PDB file of C-alpha atoms in Angstrom:
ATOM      1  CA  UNK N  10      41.404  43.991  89.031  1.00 44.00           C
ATOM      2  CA  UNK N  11      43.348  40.580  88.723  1.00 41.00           C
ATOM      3  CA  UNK N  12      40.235  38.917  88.793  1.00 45.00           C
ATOM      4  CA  UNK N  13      38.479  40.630  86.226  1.00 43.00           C
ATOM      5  CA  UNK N  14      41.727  40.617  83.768  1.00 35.00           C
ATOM      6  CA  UNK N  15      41.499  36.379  84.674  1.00 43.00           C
ATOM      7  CA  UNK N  16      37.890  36.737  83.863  1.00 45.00           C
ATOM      8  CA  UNK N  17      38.753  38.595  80.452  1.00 39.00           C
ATOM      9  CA  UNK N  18      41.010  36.409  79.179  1.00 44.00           C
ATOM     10  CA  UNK N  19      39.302  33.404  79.910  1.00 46.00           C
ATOM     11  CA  UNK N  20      36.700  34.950  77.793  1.00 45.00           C
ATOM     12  CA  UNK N  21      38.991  35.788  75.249  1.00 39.00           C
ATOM     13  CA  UNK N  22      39.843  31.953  75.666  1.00 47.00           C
ATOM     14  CA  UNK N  23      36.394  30.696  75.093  1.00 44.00           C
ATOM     15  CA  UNK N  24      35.301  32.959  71.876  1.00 43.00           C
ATOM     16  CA  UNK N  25      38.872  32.070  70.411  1.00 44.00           C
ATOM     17  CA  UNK N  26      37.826  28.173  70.936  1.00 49.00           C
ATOM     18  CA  UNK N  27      34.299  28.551  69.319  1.00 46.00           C
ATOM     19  CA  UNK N  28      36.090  30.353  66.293  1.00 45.00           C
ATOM     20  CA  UNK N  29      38.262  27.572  66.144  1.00 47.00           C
ATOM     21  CA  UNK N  30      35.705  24.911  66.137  1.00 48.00           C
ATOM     22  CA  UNK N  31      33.579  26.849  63.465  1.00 52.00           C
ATOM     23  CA  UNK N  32      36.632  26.719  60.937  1.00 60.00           C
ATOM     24  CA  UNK N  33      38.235  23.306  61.797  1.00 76.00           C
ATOM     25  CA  UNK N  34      36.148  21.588  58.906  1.00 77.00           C
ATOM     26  CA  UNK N  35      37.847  22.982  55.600  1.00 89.00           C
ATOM     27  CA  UNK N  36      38.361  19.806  54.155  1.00 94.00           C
ATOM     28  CA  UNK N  37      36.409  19.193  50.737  1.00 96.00           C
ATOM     29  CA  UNK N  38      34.399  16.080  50.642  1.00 97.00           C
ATOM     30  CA  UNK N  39      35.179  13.311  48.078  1.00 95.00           C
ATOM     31  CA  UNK N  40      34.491  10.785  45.361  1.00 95.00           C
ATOM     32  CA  UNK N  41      35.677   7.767  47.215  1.00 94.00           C
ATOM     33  CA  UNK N  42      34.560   5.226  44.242  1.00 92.00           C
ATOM     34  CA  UNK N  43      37.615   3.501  43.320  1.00 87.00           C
ATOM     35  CA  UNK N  44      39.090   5.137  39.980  1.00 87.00           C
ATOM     36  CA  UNK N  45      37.632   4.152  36.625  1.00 89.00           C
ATOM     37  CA  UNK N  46      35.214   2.246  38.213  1.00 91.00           C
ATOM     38  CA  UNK N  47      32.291   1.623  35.675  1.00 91.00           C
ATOM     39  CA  UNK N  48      29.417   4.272  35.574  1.00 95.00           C
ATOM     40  CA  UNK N  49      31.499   6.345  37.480  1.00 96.00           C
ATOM     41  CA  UNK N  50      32.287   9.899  37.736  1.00 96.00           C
ATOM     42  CA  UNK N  51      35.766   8.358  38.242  1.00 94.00           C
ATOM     43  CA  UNK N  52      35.725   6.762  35.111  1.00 95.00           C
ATOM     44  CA  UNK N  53      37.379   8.330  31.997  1.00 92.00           C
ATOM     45  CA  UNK N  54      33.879   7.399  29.849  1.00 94.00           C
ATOM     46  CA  UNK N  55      30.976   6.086  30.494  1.00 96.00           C
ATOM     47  CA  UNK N  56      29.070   4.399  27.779  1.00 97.00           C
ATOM     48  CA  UNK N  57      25.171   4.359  27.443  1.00 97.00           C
ATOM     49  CA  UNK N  58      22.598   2.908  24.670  1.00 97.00           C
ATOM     50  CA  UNK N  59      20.170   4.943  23.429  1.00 96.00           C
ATOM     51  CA  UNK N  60      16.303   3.312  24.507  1.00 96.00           C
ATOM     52  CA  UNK N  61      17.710   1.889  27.764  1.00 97.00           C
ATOM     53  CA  UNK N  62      18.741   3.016  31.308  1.00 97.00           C
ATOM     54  CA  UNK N  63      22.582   3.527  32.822  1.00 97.00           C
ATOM     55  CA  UNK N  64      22.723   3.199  36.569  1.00 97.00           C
ATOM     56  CA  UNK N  65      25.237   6.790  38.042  1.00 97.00           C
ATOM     57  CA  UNK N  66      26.727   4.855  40.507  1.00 96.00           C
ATOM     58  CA  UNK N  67      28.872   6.492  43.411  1.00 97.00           C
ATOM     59  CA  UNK N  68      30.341   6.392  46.831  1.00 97.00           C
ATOM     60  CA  UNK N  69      30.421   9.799  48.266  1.00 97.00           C
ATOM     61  CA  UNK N  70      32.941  10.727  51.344  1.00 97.00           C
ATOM     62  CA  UNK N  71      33.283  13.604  53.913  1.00 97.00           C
ATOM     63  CA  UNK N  72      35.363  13.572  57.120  1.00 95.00           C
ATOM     64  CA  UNK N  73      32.365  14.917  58.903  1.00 95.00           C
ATOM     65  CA  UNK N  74      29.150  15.551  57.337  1.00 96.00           C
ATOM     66  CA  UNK N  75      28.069  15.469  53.571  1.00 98.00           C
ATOM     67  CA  UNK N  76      24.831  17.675  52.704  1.00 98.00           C
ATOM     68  CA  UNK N  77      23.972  16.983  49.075  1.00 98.00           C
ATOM     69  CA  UNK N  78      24.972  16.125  45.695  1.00 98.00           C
ATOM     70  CA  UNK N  79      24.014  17.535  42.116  1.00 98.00           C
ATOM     71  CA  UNK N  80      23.958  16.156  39.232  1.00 98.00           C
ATOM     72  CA  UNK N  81      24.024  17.827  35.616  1.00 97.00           C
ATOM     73  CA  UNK N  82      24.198  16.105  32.732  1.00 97.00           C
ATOM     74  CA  UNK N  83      24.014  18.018  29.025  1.00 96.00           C
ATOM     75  CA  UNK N  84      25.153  17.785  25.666  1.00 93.00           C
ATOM     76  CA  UNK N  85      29.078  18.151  25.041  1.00 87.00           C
ATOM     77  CA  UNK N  86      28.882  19.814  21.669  1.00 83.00           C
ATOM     78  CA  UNK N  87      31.291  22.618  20.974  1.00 71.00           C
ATOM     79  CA  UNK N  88      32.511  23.175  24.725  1.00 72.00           C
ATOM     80  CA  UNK N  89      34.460  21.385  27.382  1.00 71.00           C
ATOM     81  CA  UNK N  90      34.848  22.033  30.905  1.00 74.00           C
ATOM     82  CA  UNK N  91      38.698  22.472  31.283  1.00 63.00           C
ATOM     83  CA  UNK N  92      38.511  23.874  35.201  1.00 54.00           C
ATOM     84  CA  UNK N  93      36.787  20.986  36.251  1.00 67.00           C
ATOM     85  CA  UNK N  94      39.061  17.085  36.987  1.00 66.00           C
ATOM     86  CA  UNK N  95      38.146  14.962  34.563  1.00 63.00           C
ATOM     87  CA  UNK N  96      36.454  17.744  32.227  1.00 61.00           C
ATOM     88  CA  UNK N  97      38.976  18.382  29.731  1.00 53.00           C
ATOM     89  CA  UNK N  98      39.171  15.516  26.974  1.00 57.00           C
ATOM     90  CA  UNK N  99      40.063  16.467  23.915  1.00 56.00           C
ATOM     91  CA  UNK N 100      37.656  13.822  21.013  1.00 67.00           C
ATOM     92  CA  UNK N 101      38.197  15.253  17.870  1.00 83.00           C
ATOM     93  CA  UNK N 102      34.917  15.137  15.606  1.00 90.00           C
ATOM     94  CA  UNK N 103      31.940  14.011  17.721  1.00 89.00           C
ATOM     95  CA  UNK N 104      28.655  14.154  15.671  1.00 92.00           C
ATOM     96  CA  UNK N 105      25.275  14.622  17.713  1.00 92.00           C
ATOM     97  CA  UNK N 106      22.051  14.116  17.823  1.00 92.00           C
ATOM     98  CA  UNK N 107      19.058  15.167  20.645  1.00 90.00           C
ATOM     99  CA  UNK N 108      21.167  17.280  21.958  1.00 88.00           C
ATOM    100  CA  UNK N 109      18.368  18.996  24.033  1.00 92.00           C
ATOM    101  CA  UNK N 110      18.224  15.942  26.190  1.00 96.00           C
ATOM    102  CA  UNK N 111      19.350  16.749  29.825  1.00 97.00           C
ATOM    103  CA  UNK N 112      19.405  15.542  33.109  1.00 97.00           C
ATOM    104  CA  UNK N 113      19.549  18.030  36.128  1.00 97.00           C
ATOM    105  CA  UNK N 114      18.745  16.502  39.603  1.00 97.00           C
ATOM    106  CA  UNK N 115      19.818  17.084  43.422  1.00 98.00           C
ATOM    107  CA  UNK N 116      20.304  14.355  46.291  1.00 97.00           C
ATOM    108  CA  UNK N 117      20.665  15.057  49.884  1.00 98.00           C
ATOM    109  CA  UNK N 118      23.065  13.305  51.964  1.00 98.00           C
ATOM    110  CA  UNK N 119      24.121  12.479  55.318  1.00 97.00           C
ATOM    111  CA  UNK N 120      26.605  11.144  57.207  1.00 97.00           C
ATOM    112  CA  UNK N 121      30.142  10.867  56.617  1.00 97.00           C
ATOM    113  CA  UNK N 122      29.504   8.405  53.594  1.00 97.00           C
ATOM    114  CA  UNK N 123      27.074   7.871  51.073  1.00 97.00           C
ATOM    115  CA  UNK N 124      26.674   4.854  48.330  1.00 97.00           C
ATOM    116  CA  UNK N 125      24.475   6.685  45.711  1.00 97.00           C
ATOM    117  CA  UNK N 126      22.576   5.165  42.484  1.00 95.00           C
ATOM    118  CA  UNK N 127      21.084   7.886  39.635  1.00 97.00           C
ATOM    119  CA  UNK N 128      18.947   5.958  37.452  1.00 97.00           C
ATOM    120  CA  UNK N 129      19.092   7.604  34.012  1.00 97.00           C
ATOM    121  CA  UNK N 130      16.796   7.275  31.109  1.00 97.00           C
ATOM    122  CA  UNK N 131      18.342   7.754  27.673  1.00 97.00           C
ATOM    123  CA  UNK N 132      16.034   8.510  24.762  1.00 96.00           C
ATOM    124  CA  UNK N 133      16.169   6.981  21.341  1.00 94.00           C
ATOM    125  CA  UNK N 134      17.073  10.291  20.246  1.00 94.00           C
ATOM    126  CA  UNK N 135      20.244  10.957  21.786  1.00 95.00           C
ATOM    127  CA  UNK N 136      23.842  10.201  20.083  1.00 95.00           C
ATOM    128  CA  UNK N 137      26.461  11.610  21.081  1.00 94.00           C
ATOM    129  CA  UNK N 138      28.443  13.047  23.834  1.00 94.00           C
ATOM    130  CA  UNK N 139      26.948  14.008  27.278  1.00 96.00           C
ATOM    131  CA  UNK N 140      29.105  15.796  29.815  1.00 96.00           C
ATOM    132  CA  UNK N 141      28.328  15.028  32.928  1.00 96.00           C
ATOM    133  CA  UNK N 142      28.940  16.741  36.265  1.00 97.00           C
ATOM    134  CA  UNK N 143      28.695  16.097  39.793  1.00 97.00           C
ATOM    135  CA  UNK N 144      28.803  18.982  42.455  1.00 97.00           C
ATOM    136  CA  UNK N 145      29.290  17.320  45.984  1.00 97.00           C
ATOM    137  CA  UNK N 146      29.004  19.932  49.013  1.00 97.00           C
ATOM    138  CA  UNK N 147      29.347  19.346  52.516  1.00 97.00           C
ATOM    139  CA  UNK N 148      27.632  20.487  55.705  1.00 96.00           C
ATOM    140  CA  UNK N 149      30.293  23.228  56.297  1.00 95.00           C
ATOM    141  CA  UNK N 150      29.554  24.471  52.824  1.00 95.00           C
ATOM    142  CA  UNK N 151      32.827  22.624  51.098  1.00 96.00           C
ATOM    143  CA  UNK N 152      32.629  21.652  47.467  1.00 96.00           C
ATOM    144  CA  UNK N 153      34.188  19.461  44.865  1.00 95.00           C
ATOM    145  CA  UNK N 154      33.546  19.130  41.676  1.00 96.00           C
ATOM    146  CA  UNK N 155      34.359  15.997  39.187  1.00 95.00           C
ATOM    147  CA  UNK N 156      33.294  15.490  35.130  1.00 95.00           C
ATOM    148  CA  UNK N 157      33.522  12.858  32.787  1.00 95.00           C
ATOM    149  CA  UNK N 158      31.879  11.845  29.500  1.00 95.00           C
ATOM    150  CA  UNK N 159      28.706  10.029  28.687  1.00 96.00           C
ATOM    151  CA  UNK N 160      29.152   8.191  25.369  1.00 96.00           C
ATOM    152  CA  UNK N 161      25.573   7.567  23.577  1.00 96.00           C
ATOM    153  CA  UNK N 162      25.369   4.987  20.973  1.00 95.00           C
ATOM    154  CA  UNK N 163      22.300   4.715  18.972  1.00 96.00           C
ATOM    155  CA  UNK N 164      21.254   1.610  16.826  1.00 92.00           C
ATOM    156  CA  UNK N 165      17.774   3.251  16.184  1.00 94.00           C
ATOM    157  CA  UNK N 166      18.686   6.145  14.552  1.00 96.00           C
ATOM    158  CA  UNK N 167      20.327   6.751  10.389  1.00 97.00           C
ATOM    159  CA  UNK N 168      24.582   7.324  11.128  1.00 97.00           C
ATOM    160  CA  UNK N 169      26.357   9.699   9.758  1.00 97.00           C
ATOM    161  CA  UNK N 170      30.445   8.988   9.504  1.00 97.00           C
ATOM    162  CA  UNK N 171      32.419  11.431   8.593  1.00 97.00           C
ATOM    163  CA  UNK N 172      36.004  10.537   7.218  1.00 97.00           C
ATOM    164  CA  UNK N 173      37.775  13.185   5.795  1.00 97.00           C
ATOM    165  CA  UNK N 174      37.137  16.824   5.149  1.00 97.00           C
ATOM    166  CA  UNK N 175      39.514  19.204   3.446  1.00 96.00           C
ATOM    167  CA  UNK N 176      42.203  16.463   3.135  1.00 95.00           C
ATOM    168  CA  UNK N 177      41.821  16.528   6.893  1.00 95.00           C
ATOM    169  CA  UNK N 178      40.659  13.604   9.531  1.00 96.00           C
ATOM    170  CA  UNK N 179      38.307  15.057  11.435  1.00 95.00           C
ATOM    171  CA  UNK N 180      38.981  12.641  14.340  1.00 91.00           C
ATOM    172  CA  UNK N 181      41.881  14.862  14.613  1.00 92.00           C
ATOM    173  CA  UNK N 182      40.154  18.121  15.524  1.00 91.00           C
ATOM    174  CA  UNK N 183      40.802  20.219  18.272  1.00 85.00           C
ATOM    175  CA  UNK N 184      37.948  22.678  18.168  1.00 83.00           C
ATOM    176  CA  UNK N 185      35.880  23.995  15.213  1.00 89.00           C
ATOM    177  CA  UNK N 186      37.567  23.824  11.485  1.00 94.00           C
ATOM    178  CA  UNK N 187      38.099  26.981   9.723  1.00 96.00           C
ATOM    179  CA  UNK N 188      37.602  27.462   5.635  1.00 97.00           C
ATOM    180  CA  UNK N 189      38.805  30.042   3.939  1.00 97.00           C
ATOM    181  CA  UNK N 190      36.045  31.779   1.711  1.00 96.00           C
ATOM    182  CA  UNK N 191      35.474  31.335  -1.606  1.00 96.00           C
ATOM    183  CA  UNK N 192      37.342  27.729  -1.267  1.00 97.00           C
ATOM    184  CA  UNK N 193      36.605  24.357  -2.009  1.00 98.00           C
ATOM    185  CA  UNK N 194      35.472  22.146   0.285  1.00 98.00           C
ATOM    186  CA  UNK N 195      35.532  18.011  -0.129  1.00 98.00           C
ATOM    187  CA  UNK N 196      33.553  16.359   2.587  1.00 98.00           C
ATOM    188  CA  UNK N 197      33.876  12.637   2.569  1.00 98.00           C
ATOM    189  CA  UNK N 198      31.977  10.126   4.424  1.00 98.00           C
ATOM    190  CA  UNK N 199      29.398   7.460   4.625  1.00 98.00           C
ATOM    191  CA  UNK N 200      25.649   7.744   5.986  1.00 98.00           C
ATOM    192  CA  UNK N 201      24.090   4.541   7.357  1.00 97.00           C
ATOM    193  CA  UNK N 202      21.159   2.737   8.627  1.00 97.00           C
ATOM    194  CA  UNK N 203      20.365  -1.124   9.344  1.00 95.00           C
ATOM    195  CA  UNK N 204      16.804  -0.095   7.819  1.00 95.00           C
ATOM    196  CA  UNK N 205      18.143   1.513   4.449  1.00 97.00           C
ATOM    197  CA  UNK N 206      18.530   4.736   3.839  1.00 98.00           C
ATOM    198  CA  UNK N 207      15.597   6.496   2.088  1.00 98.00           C
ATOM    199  CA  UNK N 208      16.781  10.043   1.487  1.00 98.00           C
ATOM    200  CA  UNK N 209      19.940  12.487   2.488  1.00 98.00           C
ATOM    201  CA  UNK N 210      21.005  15.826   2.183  1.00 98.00           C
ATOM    202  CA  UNK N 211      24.015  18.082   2.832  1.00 98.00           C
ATOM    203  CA  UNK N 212      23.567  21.760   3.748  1.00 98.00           C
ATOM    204  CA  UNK N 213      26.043  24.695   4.422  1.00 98.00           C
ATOM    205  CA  UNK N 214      24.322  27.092   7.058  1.00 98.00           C
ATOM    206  CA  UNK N 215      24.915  30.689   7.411  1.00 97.00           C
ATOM    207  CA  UNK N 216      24.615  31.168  11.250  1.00 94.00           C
ATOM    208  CA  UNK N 217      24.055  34.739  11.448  1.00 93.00           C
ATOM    209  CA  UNK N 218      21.139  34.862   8.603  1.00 93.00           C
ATOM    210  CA  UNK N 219      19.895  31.212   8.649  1.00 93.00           C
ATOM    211  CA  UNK N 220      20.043  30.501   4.856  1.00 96.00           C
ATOM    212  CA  UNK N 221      21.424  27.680   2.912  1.00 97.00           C
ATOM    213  CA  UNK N 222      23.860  28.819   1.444  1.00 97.00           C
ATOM    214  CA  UNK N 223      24.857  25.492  -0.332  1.00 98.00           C
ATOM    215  CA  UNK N 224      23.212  22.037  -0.305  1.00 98.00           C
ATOM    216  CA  UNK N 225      23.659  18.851  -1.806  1.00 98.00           C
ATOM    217  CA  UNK N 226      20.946  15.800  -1.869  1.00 98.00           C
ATOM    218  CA  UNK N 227      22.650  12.170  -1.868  1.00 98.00           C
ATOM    219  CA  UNK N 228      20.563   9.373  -3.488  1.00 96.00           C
ATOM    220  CA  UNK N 229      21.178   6.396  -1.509  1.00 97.00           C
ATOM    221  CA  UNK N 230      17.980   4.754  -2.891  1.00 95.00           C
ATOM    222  CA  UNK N 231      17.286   2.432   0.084  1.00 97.00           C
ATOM    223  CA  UNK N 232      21.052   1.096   0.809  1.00 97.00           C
ATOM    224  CA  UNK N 233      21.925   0.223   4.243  1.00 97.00           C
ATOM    225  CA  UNK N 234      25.525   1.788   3.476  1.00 98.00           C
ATOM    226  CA  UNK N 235      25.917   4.526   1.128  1.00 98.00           C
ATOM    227  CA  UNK N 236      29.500   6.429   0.625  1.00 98.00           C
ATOM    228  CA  UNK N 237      29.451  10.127  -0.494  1.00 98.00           C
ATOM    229  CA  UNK N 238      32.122  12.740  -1.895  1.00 98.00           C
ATOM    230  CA  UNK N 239      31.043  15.825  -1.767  1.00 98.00           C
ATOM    231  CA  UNK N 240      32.489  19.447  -2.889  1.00 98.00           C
ATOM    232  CA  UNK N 241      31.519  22.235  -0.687  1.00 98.00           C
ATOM    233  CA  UNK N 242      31.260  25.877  -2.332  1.00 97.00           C
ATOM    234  CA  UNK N 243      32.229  27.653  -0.143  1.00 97.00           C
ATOM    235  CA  UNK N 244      30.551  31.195   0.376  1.00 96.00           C
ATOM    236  CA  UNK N 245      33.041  34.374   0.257  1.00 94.00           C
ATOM    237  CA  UNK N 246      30.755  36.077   3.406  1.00 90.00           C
ATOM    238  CA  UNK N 247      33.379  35.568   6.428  1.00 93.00           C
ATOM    239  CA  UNK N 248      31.790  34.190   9.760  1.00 96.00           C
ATOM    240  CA  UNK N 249      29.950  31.272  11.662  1.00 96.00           C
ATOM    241  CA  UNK N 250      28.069  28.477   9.768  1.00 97.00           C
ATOM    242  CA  UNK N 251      26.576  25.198  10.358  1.00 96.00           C
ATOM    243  CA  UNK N 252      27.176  22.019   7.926  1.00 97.00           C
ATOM    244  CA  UNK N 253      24.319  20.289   8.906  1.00 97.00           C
ATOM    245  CA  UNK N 254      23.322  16.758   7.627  1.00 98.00           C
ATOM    246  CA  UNK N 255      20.211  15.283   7.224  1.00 97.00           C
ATOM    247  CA  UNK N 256      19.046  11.299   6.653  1.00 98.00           C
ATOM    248  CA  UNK N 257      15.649   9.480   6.835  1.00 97.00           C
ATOM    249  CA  UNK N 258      15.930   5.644   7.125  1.00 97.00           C
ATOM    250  CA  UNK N 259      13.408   3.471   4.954  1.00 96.00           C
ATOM    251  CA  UNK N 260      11.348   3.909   8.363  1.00 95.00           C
ATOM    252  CA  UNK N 261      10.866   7.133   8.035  1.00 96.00           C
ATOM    253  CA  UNK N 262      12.784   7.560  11.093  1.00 95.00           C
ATOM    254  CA  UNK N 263      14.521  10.949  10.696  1.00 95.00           C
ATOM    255  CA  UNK N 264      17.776  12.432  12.043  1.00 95.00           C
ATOM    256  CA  UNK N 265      19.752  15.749  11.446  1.00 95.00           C
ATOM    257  CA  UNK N 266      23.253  16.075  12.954  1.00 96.00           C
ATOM    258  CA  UNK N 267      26.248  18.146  11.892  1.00 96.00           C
ATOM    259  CA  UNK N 268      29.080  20.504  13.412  1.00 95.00           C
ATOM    260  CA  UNK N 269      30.198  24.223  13.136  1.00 94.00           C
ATOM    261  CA  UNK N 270      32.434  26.155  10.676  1.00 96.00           C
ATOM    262  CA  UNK N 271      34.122  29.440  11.001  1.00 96.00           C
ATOM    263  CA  UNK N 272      34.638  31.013   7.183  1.00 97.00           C
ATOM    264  CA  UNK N 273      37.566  33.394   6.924  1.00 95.00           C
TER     265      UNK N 273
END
């Protein structure tokens, strides 16, 4: 009877050991990059040229095993990621274009650290913001998650700049404006292009029937830097529009870009 209870618990013992072991890795693997380092998740921005390549470059840690990392980068417009580090930034105003561009890839790792190089593409028709995020798991399962911001600039592409709306800078912003129907509306700003500017409009979209609902063409008759003042009638139907703007540079290179509008 001794024997057997010995026998038992030593049993007990074992199976206690091998849970043990199964759950001693909890630890979360890690960006070990040095902060802000340059084309770096770590870094508070990264900035990119549209027509050329950014290197995503990384060191990636675990105290026992990594597995894999994932990658997804996509347009920033008119979200943020505020339960992820680093995905919160507040930018006021950020105008974009090709905003269907998007990167989505997976890496596997191994080892207990990883030095890791993304080689990314950007079109000529991306300006903007890109939010990009980086899932890094472990062999155990363990996850972190880090975000920061891909900053396009585009040279090839007509520029809109937007400088004051409703007595308002909308660098300023924190989320979408809001008019009150039946207001007025000045828009003020200047649209651009090394090329000259060929034609430009201004239109008011209703989101929820996809009219125009007010428009207004600019005559910048070939300058390479045309200012604009513009009133904006506002509808008196409550709810979601678009004020999209539209430019073709001397080119005929074309671009449409704008941001959203609730009407109350």
């Amino acid at each position: 009877m001794k024997t057997t209870l010995i026998q038992y618990s030593a049993a007990v013992m074992v199976a206690m050991a091998l849970v043990s072991c199964q759950e001693t890795d909890s630890e979360v693997p890690t960006v070990c990059t040095g902060l802000g380092a340059p084309n770096s998740v770590t870094a508070a921005e990264i900035e990119a040229e549209a027509g050329e390549h950014i290197d995503l470059e990384d060191v990636f840690c675990d105290n026992e095993a990594l597995s894999e990392v994932r990658w997804d980068i996509h347009n920033g417009e008119g979200h943020a990621h505020d339960d992820v580090a680093g995905g919160g930034a507040e930018h006021g105003l950020v105008l974009h274009s090709g905003t269907e561009w998007a990167v989505l890839e997976t890496q596997a790792l191994s080892g207990t650290q990883a030095e890791v190089d993304l080689h990314v593409e950007v079109p000529l028709t991306a300006r903007g913001l890109w939010h990009v995020i980086v899932s890094l798991v472990d062999e155990a399962g363990n996850a972190t998650i880090m975000a920061t911001d891909l900053h396009v600039e585009n040279d090839h592409l007509p520029e809109f700049t937007i400088t004051e709306v409703g007595g308002e800078d909308p660098s300023m912003w924190h989320g979408e404006p809001t008019w009150a129907s039946g207001a007025d509306v000045v828009v003020t700003g200047i649209v651009a292009d090394s090329d000259g500017v060929a034609s430009a409009t201004l239109e008011l979209i209703s989101e929820d029937t996809e009219t125009v609902v007010w428009e207004a063409a600019l005559e910048p008759a070939g300058a390479t830097s045309f200012d604009f003042s513009e009133t904006v009638a506002v509808p008196t139907d409550a709810g979601e529009h678009h004020f999209e703007m539209k430019a073709v540079d001397a080119n005929g290179v074309e671009m449409e870009t704008g941001f959203h509008v609730e009407v109350e």
